[in-house]
Short mmCIF file of C-alpha atoms and ligand atoms in Angstrom, two decimals:
data_model
loop_
_atom_site.label_atom_id
_atom_site.label_comp_id
_atom_site.label_asym_id
_atom_site.label_seq_id
_atom_site.Cartn_x
_atom_site.Cartn_y
_atom_site.Cartn_z
CA MET D 1 -40.05 79.40 49.01
CA PRO D 2 -38.31 80.94 45.16
CA ARG D 3 -36.55 82.36 44.72
CA TYR D 4 -36.63 84.51 41.46
CA SER D 5 -40.89 84.24 41.75
CA GLU D 6 -40.98 88.02 39.73
CA LEU D 7 -38.94 87.26 36.91
CA MET D 8 -41.25 84.23 36.63
CA LYS D 9 -43.49 86.80 35.86
CA THR D 10 -41.92 88.97 33.49
CA VAL D 11 -39.68 86.88 31.44
CA GLU D 12 -41.74 83.79 29.54
CA HIS D 13 -40.17 80.31 30.00
CA HIS D 14 -40.32 77.38 30.83
CA ILE D 15 -37.62 75.88 32.04
CA ALA D 16 -36.39 73.22 34.37
CA ASN D 17 -35.70 74.86 37.63
CA LEU D 18 -35.09 78.35 38.62
CA ASP D 19 -32.83 77.85 41.32
CA LEU D 20 -30.24 77.04 39.01
CA ALA D 21 -29.99 80.34 37.23
CA ASP D 22 -26.42 81.17 39.82
CA ALA D 23 -24.72 78.00 38.86
CA GLY D 24 -25.25 79.01 35.25
CA ARG D 25 -24.22 82.30 35.35
CA LYS D 26 -20.31 80.95 36.42
CA ARG D 27 -20.46 78.86 33.70
CA ILE D 28 -22.18 81.84 31.50
CA GLU D 29 -19.46 83.66 32.81
CA TRP D 30 -15.94 80.86 32.19
CA ALA D 31 -16.79 80.29 29.15
CA ASN D 32 -17.20 84.56 28.01
CA ARG D 33 -13.31 84.00 28.71
CA GLU D 34 -12.41 81.97 25.48
CA MET D 35 -14.85 83.98 23.61
CA PRO D 36 -13.50 87.20 22.79
CA VAL D 37 -14.09 88.12 19.56
CA LEU D 38 -18.12 87.53 20.27
CA SER D 39 -17.11 89.82 23.45
CA ALA D 40 -15.89 92.13 21.22
CA ILE D 41 -18.40 92.65 18.58
CA ARG D 42 -21.64 92.20 22.21
CA ASP D 43 -19.78 95.69 23.23
CA ARG D 44 -20.61 96.93 19.23
CA PHE D 45 -23.76 96.03 20.15
CA ARG D 46 -24.39 98.04 23.49
CA THR D 47 -23.34 101.01 21.67
CA GLU D 48 -24.72 100.91 17.52
CA LYS D 49 -28.24 98.76 18.80
CA PRO D 50 -28.60 96.85 15.25
CA LEU D 51 -30.78 94.82 16.05
CA GLN D 52 -33.54 98.28 17.83
CA GLY D 53 -36.78 96.43 16.78
CA HIS D 54 -36.13 92.88 15.86
CA ARG D 55 -37.43 89.97 17.93
CA ILE D 56 -35.02 86.56 16.91
CA VAL D 57 -36.39 83.10 17.42
CA ALA D 58 -32.38 81.51 18.07
CA CYS D 59 -33.58 77.16 18.16
CA LEU D 60 -29.87 76.37 19.33
CA HIS D 61 -27.80 74.13 22.19
CA ILE D 62 -28.37 75.76 24.93
CA THR D 63 -25.59 76.35 26.19
CA THR D 64 -22.81 78.36 27.62
CA GLU D 65 -21.64 79.38 24.77
CA THR D 66 -25.03 80.04 23.34
CA ALA D 67 -26.14 82.27 25.61
CA ASN D 68 -23.47 84.78 25.35
CA LEU D 69 -24.15 84.88 22.37
CA LEU D 70 -27.64 85.54 23.16
CA ARG D 71 -27.21 88.45 25.22
CA THR D 72 -25.31 89.62 22.78
CA LEU D 73 -28.44 89.64 20.00
CA LYS D 74 -29.65 91.71 23.44
CA GLU D 75 -26.82 94.12 23.04
CA GLY D 76 -27.49 95.18 20.72
CA GLY D 77 -31.18 96.19 20.94
CA ALA D 78 -32.40 92.72 19.01
CA GLU D 79 -36.02 91.43 21.72
CA VAL D 80 -35.11 87.11 21.74
CA THR D 81 -36.75 84.15 22.53
CA ALA D 82 -34.63 80.91 22.88
CA CYS D 83 -36.03 77.36 22.97
CA ALA D 84 -33.65 73.81 22.42
CA SER D 85 -32.58 72.41 18.71
CA ASN D 86 -32.25 69.64 20.12
CA PRO D 87 -33.84 68.10 23.05
CA LEU D 88 -31.33 66.03 24.84
CA SER D 89 -28.39 69.36 23.84
CA THR D 90 -29.85 71.31 27.19
CA GLN D 91 -27.28 72.84 29.02
CA ASP D 92 -30.26 73.49 32.46
CA ASP D 93 -27.96 76.28 34.71
CA VAL D 94 -27.34 77.95 31.21
CA ALA D 95 -31.40 78.17 30.39
CA ALA D 96 -31.77 79.12 34.39
CA ALA D 97 -29.29 82.36 33.94
CA LEU D 98 -30.92 82.94 30.74
CA VAL D 99 -34.41 84.20 32.20
CA ALA D 100 -32.86 84.67 35.84
CA HIS D 101 -30.18 87.30 35.41
CA TYR D 102 -30.33 87.43 31.46
CA GLY D 103 -34.28 88.64 30.52
CA ILE D 104 -34.14 85.54 27.48
CA SER D 105 -37.87 84.39 27.47
CA THR D 106 -36.34 80.28 27.11
CA PHE D 107 -38.30 77.62 26.42
CA CYS D 108 -35.73 73.82 26.69
CA ILE D 109 -35.40 71.04 29.79
CA LYS D 110 -33.02 69.35 28.82
CA GLY D 111 -33.70 65.62 28.33
CA GLU D 112 -37.85 66.37 27.48
CA ASP D 113 -40.06 63.81 25.42
CA ASN D 114 -40.62 64.71 21.83
CA ASP D 115 -43.78 66.75 22.52
CA THR D 116 -42.42 69.18 24.45
CA TYR D 117 -39.81 69.76 22.07
CA TYR D 118 -41.46 70.56 19.42
CA GLN D 119 -44.38 72.04 22.14
CA HIS D 120 -41.50 74.57 23.00
CA ILE D 121 -40.43 76.00 19.71
CA GLN D 122 -44.67 76.63 19.12
CA SER D 123 -44.28 78.57 22.43
CA ALA D 124 -40.65 81.17 20.83
CA LEU D 125 -42.12 81.21 17.71
CA ASN D 126 -45.50 83.27 19.77
CA SER D 127 -43.71 85.84 20.44
CA LYS D 128 -43.76 86.20 16.45
CA PRO D 129 -40.11 87.06 15.28
CA THR D 130 -38.73 88.74 12.95
CA ILE D 131 -34.83 87.00 12.59
CA THR D 132 -35.24 82.93 12.81
CA MET D 133 -31.39 81.18 13.81
CA ASP D 134 -31.63 77.12 13.89
CA ASP D 135 -29.45 74.94 13.99
CA GLY D 136 -31.16 71.48 12.33
CA ALA D 137 -33.73 74.23 10.79
CA ASP D 138 -36.81 73.08 13.07
CA THR D 139 -37.78 76.82 13.62
CA VAL D 140 -37.64 77.31 9.59
CA GLY D 141 -39.72 73.98 8.43
CA ILE D 142 -42.26 75.00 10.87
CA ILE D 143 -43.10 78.45 9.50
CA HIS D 144 -43.12 77.41 6.22
CA SER D 145 -45.69 73.88 7.56
CA GLU D 146 -48.00 74.43 10.17
CA ARG D 147 -47.46 78.23 11.24
CA ARG D 148 -47.72 80.20 8.38
CA GLU D 149 -49.03 83.34 9.29
CA LEU D 150 -45.63 84.38 11.00
CA LEU D 151 -44.35 84.79 7.34
CA GLU D 152 -46.18 88.56 6.86
CA THR D 153 -43.46 89.87 9.82
CA ILE D 154 -39.94 86.92 9.00
CA VAL D 155 -37.45 89.01 7.29
CA GLY D 156 -34.70 86.55 7.44
CA GLY D 157 -32.72 84.04 8.85
CA THR D 158 -29.12 82.55 10.01
CA GLU D 159 -28.80 77.93 9.91
CA GLU D 160 -25.41 76.85 11.86
CA THR D 161 -24.95 73.38 10.83
CA THR D 162 -24.23 70.89 7.81
CA THR D 163 -27.44 69.43 8.20
CA GLY D 164 -29.83 72.43 8.42
CA VAL D 165 -28.59 73.85 5.42
CA ILE D 166 -28.77 71.54 3.02
CA ARG D 167 -32.50 70.81 3.91
CA LEU D 168 -32.86 75.16 3.04
CA ARG D 169 -30.80 74.94 0.02
CA ALA D 170 -33.84 71.84 -0.95
CA MET D 171 -36.41 74.64 -0.18
CA ALA D 172 -35.26 76.89 -1.99
CA LYS D 173 -34.43 74.49 -4.79
CA ASP D 174 -38.21 72.84 -4.55
CA ASN D 175 -39.28 77.06 -5.18
CA VAL D 176 -40.70 76.64 -0.27
CA LEU D 177 -38.53 79.02 1.24
CA GLN D 178 -40.42 82.29 1.99
CA TYR D 179 -37.65 84.39 3.52
CA PRO D 180 -33.65 84.63 2.84
CA ILE D 181 -30.84 82.32 4.66
CA ILE D 182 -27.63 83.11 5.08
CA ALA D 183 -25.72 79.05 5.72
CA VAL D 184 -23.10 80.70 8.08
CA ASN D 185 -21.93 77.03 8.68
CA ASP D 186 -20.82 77.91 5.11
CA ALA D 187 -18.77 80.01 6.45
CA ASP D 188 -14.68 79.15 7.01
CA THR D 189 -14.49 80.44 10.22
CA LYS D 190 -17.05 77.98 11.01
CA HIS D 191 -16.89 74.81 10.16
CA LEU D 192 -13.01 74.24 9.35
CA PHE D 193 -12.95 74.63 12.79
CA ASP D 194 -15.75 74.09 14.34
CA ASN D 195 -17.47 71.25 12.78
CA ARG D 196 -13.40 69.92 12.39
CA TYR D 197 -11.44 71.05 15.57
CA GLY D 198 -14.69 70.99 18.02
CA THR D 199 -17.16 67.98 16.57
CA GLY D 200 -13.69 65.61 17.41
CA GLN D 201 -13.04 66.84 20.94
CA SER D 202 -16.13 66.87 21.89
CA THR D 203 -17.22 64.16 20.68
CA LEU D 204 -14.57 61.85 21.58
CA ASP D 205 -15.16 64.13 25.89
CA GLY D 206 -18.96 63.02 25.26
CA ILE D 207 -18.37 59.35 24.38
CA LEU D 208 -15.62 59.54 27.46
CA ARG D 209 -18.11 60.92 30.15
CA ALA D 210 -20.64 58.85 29.33
CA THR D 211 -18.50 55.50 29.46
CA ASN D 212 -14.46 56.65 31.38
CA THR D 213 -13.85 54.03 27.75
CA LEU D 214 -10.12 53.60 26.89
CA ILE D 215 -9.40 54.89 23.28
CA ALA D 216 -6.29 53.39 23.11
CA GLY D 217 -6.06 50.07 21.21
CA LYS D 218 -10.02 50.01 20.57
CA VAL D 219 -11.05 50.13 16.64
CA VAL D 220 -13.33 52.98 16.42
CA VAL D 221 -15.15 53.36 12.99
CA VAL D 222 -15.95 56.75 11.69
CA CYS D 223 -18.82 57.09 9.40
CA GLY D 224 -18.29 59.46 7.44
CA TYR D 225 -14.86 61.78 6.28
CA GLY D 226 -16.31 64.96 5.93
CA TRP D 227 -15.64 67.62 8.31
CA CYS D 228 -16.85 66.32 11.23
CA GLY D 229 -15.50 63.55 10.53
CA ARG D 230 -11.63 64.22 9.97
CA GLY D 231 -11.98 65.83 13.04
CA VAL D 232 -13.21 62.87 15.30
CA ALA D 233 -10.58 60.68 13.29
CA LYS D 234 -8.09 62.08 14.11
CA ARG D 235 -8.27 63.34 17.40
CA ALA D 236 -9.64 59.22 17.67
CA ASP D 237 -5.96 58.49 16.63
CA GLY D 238 -4.40 60.90 18.62
CA LEU D 239 -6.07 58.78 21.97
CA GLY D 240 -4.62 55.36 20.52
CA ALA D 241 -7.00 53.45 18.27
CA ARG D 242 -6.73 51.58 14.93
CA VAL D 243 -9.22 53.85 13.41
CA ILE D 244 -11.33 53.29 10.48
CA VAL D 245 -13.87 54.56 8.32
CA THR D 246 -16.96 53.97 6.22
CA GLU D 247 -17.48 56.10 3.27
CA ILE D 248 -20.11 56.09 0.26
CA ASP D 249 -17.71 59.58 -1.74
CA PRO D 250 -15.12 58.46 -3.30
CA THR D 251 -12.93 61.38 -3.73
CA LYS D 252 -13.26 61.68 0.47
CA ALA D 253 -12.27 58.04 0.92
CA LEU D 254 -9.13 58.81 -0.65
CA GLU D 255 -8.39 61.35 1.11
CA ALA D 256 -8.98 59.14 4.19
CA VAL D 257 -6.90 56.21 2.86
CA MET D 258 -4.33 59.13 1.90
CA ASP D 259 -4.66 60.41 6.45
CA GLY D 260 -3.23 56.52 7.03
CA PHE D 261 -6.51 55.76 7.42
CA GLU D 262 -8.40 51.91 6.86
CA VAL D 263 -11.53 52.49 4.42
CA LEU D 264 -13.98 49.31 4.84
CA PRO D 265 -17.55 49.27 4.31
CA ILE D 266 -18.99 49.43 6.71
CA LEU D 267 -20.73 46.31 7.07
CA GLN D 268 -16.82 44.53 7.13
CA ALA D 269 -16.18 47.17 8.94
CA ALA D 270 -19.47 45.91 11.87
CA ALA D 271 -17.12 42.96 13.11
CA ILE D 272 -14.36 44.28 13.88
CA GLY D 273 -14.98 47.88 15.46
CA ASP D 274 -15.59 48.84 19.29
CA ILE D 275 -16.95 52.16 19.22
CA PHE D 276 -18.64 53.40 16.40
CA ILE D 277 -19.78 57.91 16.10
CA THR D 278 -21.73 57.80 12.90
CA LEU D 279 -21.48 61.78 11.46
CA THR D 280 -22.53 61.72 7.90
CA GLY D 281 -25.90 63.21 8.48
CA ASN D 282 -27.39 60.61 6.61
CA LYS D 283 -30.51 57.30 8.10
CA LYS D 284 -30.08 53.94 8.48
CA VAL D 285 -25.66 53.79 8.73
CA ILE D 286 -26.27 51.83 10.86
CA SER D 287 -28.59 49.63 9.81
CA ARG D 288 -30.44 46.37 10.86
CA GLU D 289 -27.84 45.00 8.87
CA VAL D 290 -25.54 46.28 10.88
CA LEU D 291 -26.40 45.64 13.46
CA MET D 292 -26.49 41.78 13.54
CA ASN D 293 -23.35 42.46 12.48
CA LEU D 294 -21.80 43.89 16.03
CA LYS D 295 -20.04 41.99 17.71
CA SER D 296 -20.42 41.38 22.24
CA GLY D 297 -19.97 44.17 23.72
CA ALA D 298 -19.80 47.13 20.61
CA MET D 299 -20.72 50.41 21.76
CA ILE D 300 -22.32 53.46 18.59
CA CYS D 301 -23.19 56.52 18.88
CA ASN D 302 -23.44 59.83 16.60
CA SER D 303 -22.57 62.72 16.31
CA GLY D 304 -24.11 64.28 13.31
CA HIS D 305 -27.40 66.32 13.53
CA PHE D 306 -31.05 63.92 13.86
CA ASN D 307 -30.74 60.60 15.88
CA ALA D 308 -31.98 58.50 12.34
CA GLU D 309 -28.22 57.66 11.89
CA ILE D 310 -28.62 55.15 13.96
CA ASP D 311 -31.86 52.10 12.62
CA ILE D 312 -32.70 53.14 16.64
CA PRO D 313 -36.20 50.90 15.94
CA ALA D 314 -34.63 48.00 14.54
CA LEU D 315 -32.10 48.25 17.10
CA HIS D 316 -35.15 47.48 19.41
CA SER D 317 -36.98 44.95 17.39
CA LEU D 318 -33.24 43.00 17.63
CA ALA D 319 -33.73 43.49 21.14
CA SER D 320 -34.86 40.45 24.10
CA SER D 321 -34.25 43.62 26.28
CA HIS D 322 -33.09 46.68 27.37
CA HIS D 323 -31.26 48.47 30.30
CA GLU D 324 -29.79 51.19 31.58
CA SER D 325 -26.08 50.52 32.74
CA ARG D 326 -25.15 54.25 33.18
CA GLU D 327 -26.70 58.05 32.69
CA PHE D 328 -25.88 57.86 28.66
CA VAL D 329 -25.81 54.32 27.89
CA GLU D 330 -28.26 51.95 27.61
CA GLU D 331 -28.06 48.00 26.83
CA PHE D 332 -29.12 46.13 24.77
CA GLN D 333 -29.47 42.21 24.57
CA LEU D 334 -29.64 41.03 21.18
CA ASN D 335 -31.60 38.12 20.36
CA ASN D 336 -28.25 37.11 18.72
CA ASN D 337 -27.00 36.31 22.39
CA ARG D 338 -24.81 40.08 21.62
CA SER D 339 -25.15 42.52 24.36
CA VAL D 340 -24.80 46.57 22.60
CA TYR D 341 -24.05 49.88 24.09
CA LEU D 342 -25.92 52.86 22.35
CA LEU D 343 -25.09 55.52 24.02
CA GLY D 344 -27.32 59.26 24.47
CA GLU D 345 -30.23 58.17 22.50
CA GLY D 346 -28.21 58.27 19.86
CA ARG D 347 -28.18 61.72 20.04
CA LEU D 348 -25.89 64.12 19.72
CA ILE D 349 -23.47 62.11 21.74
CA ASN D 350 -21.44 65.28 21.83
CA LEU D 351 -24.07 67.94 23.89
CA ALA D 352 -26.22 65.41 25.54
CA ALA D 353 -22.95 63.57 27.39
CA ALA D 354 -20.70 66.79 27.43
CA GLU D 355 -21.12 70.06 26.30
CA GLY D 356 -20.46 70.41 23.57
CA HIS D 357 -18.15 72.16 21.98
CA PRO D 358 -15.21 74.16 24.13
CA ALA D 359 -15.59 78.17 23.73
CA SER D 360 -13.22 79.09 22.33
CA VAL D 361 -13.80 77.31 19.17
CA MET D 362 -17.77 78.39 18.72
CA ASP D 363 -16.38 81.75 19.35
CA MET D 364 -16.20 81.97 15.50
CA SER D 365 -19.20 80.24 14.76
CA PHE D 366 -21.11 82.18 16.79
CA ALA D 367 -19.38 85.96 15.42
CA ASN D 368 -20.48 85.07 12.29
CA GLN D 369 -23.97 84.68 13.48
CA ALA D 370 -23.93 87.95 15.64
CA LEU D 371 -21.96 89.68 12.56
CA CYS D 372 -24.89 87.92 9.91
CA SER D 373 -28.35 88.57 11.64
CA GLU D 374 -26.19 92.11 11.23
CA TYR D 375 -26.22 91.65 8.37
CA LEU D 376 -29.63 90.20 7.59
CA VAL D 377 -31.14 93.60 9.63
CA GLN D 378 -28.92 95.61 6.17
CA ASN D 379 -29.37 94.44 4.13
CA VAL D 380 -32.51 92.28 4.21
CA SER D 381 -33.97 94.76 0.86
CA LYS D 382 -31.91 92.94 -1.46
CA MET D 383 -32.25 89.98 -0.98
CA ASP D 384 -34.11 87.13 -2.25
CA ARG D 385 -35.97 83.73 -0.93
CA ASN D 386 -32.77 82.15 -1.90
CA VAL D 387 -29.29 80.36 0.53
CA TYR D 388 -26.47 82.78 0.79
CA SER D 389 -23.09 82.68 1.91
CA VAL D 390 -21.82 84.48 4.55
CA PRO D 391 -20.02 87.72 3.54
CA THR D 392 -16.21 86.94 2.67
CA LEU D 393 -15.77 90.19 4.49
CA ILE D 394 -17.31 88.91 7.37
CA ASP D 395 -15.23 85.82 7.21
CA LYS D 396 -11.54 87.05 7.15
CA MET D 397 -12.91 89.47 9.82
CA VAL D 398 -14.20 86.82 11.96
CA ALA D 399 -10.49 85.53 11.44
CA GLN D 400 -8.16 88.38 11.56
CA LEU D 401 -9.93 89.07 14.93
CA LYS D 402 -9.45 85.47 16.41
CA LEU D 403 -5.45 85.58 14.85
CA ASP D 404 -5.79 89.63 17.74
CA ALA D 405 -7.91 88.08 20.25
CA MET D 406 -4.32 84.71 20.04
CA ASN D 407 -2.05 87.63 19.47
CA VAL D 408 -1.04 85.53 15.95
CA LYS D 409 0.34 88.27 13.22
CA ILE D 410 0.29 87.65 9.71
CA ASP D 411 2.63 88.94 7.17
CA GLN D 412 1.09 91.60 4.23
CA LEU D 413 1.40 91.63 0.45
CA THR D 414 3.78 94.13 -0.40
CA GLU D 415 2.01 96.30 -3.43
CA GLU D 416 5.13 94.59 -5.84
CA GLN D 417 3.95 90.87 -4.68
CA GLU D 418 -0.16 91.88 -5.51
CA ARG D 419 0.11 92.89 -8.58
CA TYR D 420 2.14 89.75 -9.29
CA MET D 421 -0.22 87.61 -8.38
CA ASN D 422 -3.32 89.84 -10.11
CA SER D 423 -1.52 89.91 -13.01
CA TRP D 424 -0.92 87.78 -16.77
CA ASN D 425 1.86 88.71 -18.31
CA GLU D 426 4.22 89.87 -16.21
CA GLY D 427 7.12 87.08 -16.04
CA THR D 428 9.29 85.51 -13.50
P1 NAD U 1 -20.02 66.91 5.77
O1 NAD U 1 -20.47 67.52 4.73
O2 NAD U 1 -18.04 67.81 5.11
O3 NAD U 1 -19.53 65.53 5.23
C1 NAD U 1 -20.96 64.06 6.07
C2 NAD U 1 -19.72 63.01 5.54
O4 NAD U 1 -20.25 61.99 5.09
C3 NAD U 1 -19.40 63.23 3.74
O5 NAD U 1 -18.39 62.83 3.37
C4 NAD U 1 -20.38 61.99 2.89
O6 NAD U 1 -19.71 61.74 1.91
C5 NAD U 1 -20.37 61.13 3.90
N1 NAD U 1 -20.92 60.17 4.00
C6 NAD U 1 -22.27 60.66 3.40
N2 NAD U 1 -23.89 59.36 3.67
C7 NAD U 1 -22.67 58.33 3.98
C8 NAD U 1 -22.76 57.22 4.84
N3 NAD U 1 -23.86 56.41 4.43
N4 NAD U 1 -21.67 56.01 4.85
C9 NAD U 1 -21.04 56.84 4.70
N5 NAD U 1 -20.37 58.06 4.40
C10 NAD U 1 -21.29 58.82 4.19
O7 NAD U 1 -20.52 67.05 6.55
P2 NAD U 1 -20.68 67.97 8.75
O8 NAD U 1 -20.37 68.81 8.18
O9 NAD U 1 -18.85 67.05 8.49
O10 NAD U 1 -21.38 67.57 9.02
C11 NAD U 1 -22.03 66.30 9.15
C12 NAD U 1 -23.23 66.05 10.28
O11 NAD U 1 -22.22 66.25 11.95
C13 NAD U 1 -24.32 67.12 10.44
O12 NAD U 1 -25.31 65.90 10.15
C14 NAD U 1 -23.81 68.25 10.36
O13 NAD U 1 -24.96 68.90 10.78
C15 NAD U 1 -23.62 67.51 12.12
N6 NAD U 1 -23.14 68.53 13.17
C16 NAD U 1 -22.15 68.13 14.03
C17 NAD U 1 -21.92 68.33 14.99
C18 NAD U 1 -22.08 68.81 15.92
O14 NAD U 1 -21.43 69.68 17.39
N7 NAD U 1 -21.82 67.35 16.83
C19 NAD U 1 -21.69 69.65 15.16
C20 NAD U 1 -21.87 70.47 13.52
C21 NAD U 1 -22.05 69.50 12.28
N1 ADE U 2 -22.67 72.69 18.45
C1 ADE U 2 -22.10 72.09 19.37
N2 ADE U 2 -21.39 72.85 20.77
C2 ADE U 2 -21.89 73.38 20.73
C3 ADE U 2 -21.64 74.59 22.40
N3 ADE U 2 -21.08 74.36 22.92
N4 ADE U 2 -22.23 75.32 22.20
C4 ADE U 2 -23.79 75.45 21.06
N5 ADE U 2 -24.25 74.52 19.97
C5 ADE U 2 -23.11 73.68 19.64
#
């Protein structure tokens, strides 16, 4: 007899196993210990109810940290519906806890196939959102193509990641974006910390949990030296790897060189790398040609948003057979008699094989999400169908609240210093 049968009738859901709810709640509470900024916002939302009357569809990685964001939005008065932003990133115990303990409609199952993934987004959209919250712009894409009737009630949205923001800016440029969206990713308190330190640590965590391989002494090839790539390169270096960076942007490549890394074209790196990690937001970075030149035993994985960075169809066509070596590790026997190991199906390895970024860094990303949804509700009448930056006031507030929580004090400008910094005619 399922323990949560009454709730099953009242909170719509399609999840793996409601009996995981207690385990999920424990982990959500554990994560909450390291999310003081979001907790403070939740306390304020509980009394002020700034999101009252709004329906939010949150298409995010369903993790313990996301659960704490969703609780915050609900305390703010919103009706919240959750679905996953990647078929492999759901934590099934968290999904169960969202339904059974927090009364949040949830549609996601770890390892769901593509059809189920999209069906879950459609189910979430049936709640007729007034606000969309994406990690990768999937709800925005579907609303603008298949569910245009929903545009009538939507007032705005937020976007969590680099790849989503790039897509939304392309939509705005082509004049097809139909409602304002705040690019949470572009806040300093998001990408400087989440993309760099969060992805840096959790990507290595995903590789280690999937393989239990020793990083020291390995040649780790980091493809893309943006915010995420910088973080991953630094952490791989710290674990004793010899790090090679590949780039297409001369400035980023120069930065990698001056940070002490070797920079090579991917085809040269192909022959010497032991572990390849893509973080570019681009496609076919590990192309057919690269795959053919990998040395036997090479491991390849991705931590960029989509599973397009490794040419997986080419990998299949180059292989005579493939099988699972261990969970999240698939060995491909190539026709050139070499073996290649694909980790986490080429999906975000930090969320597929590990738990994503630690709570302390998601605290800032999701504080931005919560405050931006409040800002959206209060300012939507002044906003156009465009992509907006996070207001500096919010960005600075999140930084200050995080410093306060860490008990770190900083200096204040004196009046004399402030005058000096704002003048052009005061001498030295
Ligand atoms: P970014 O724009 O700062 O960096 C991307 C870098 O990749 C750029 O320097 C670009 O020049 C480089 N690049 C593009 N094409 C390339 C190619 N063919 N070869 C080599 N380099 C190439 O972006 P970012 O914030 O670092 O994000 C990177 C990806 O990671 C995005 O898809 C983003 O959505 C995703 N992301 C993932 C997580 C996670 O949890 N795994 C977290 C944040 C962002
Ligand atoms: N993206 C990266 N890590 C994450 C996490 N822990 N929760 C939600 N989204 C994430």
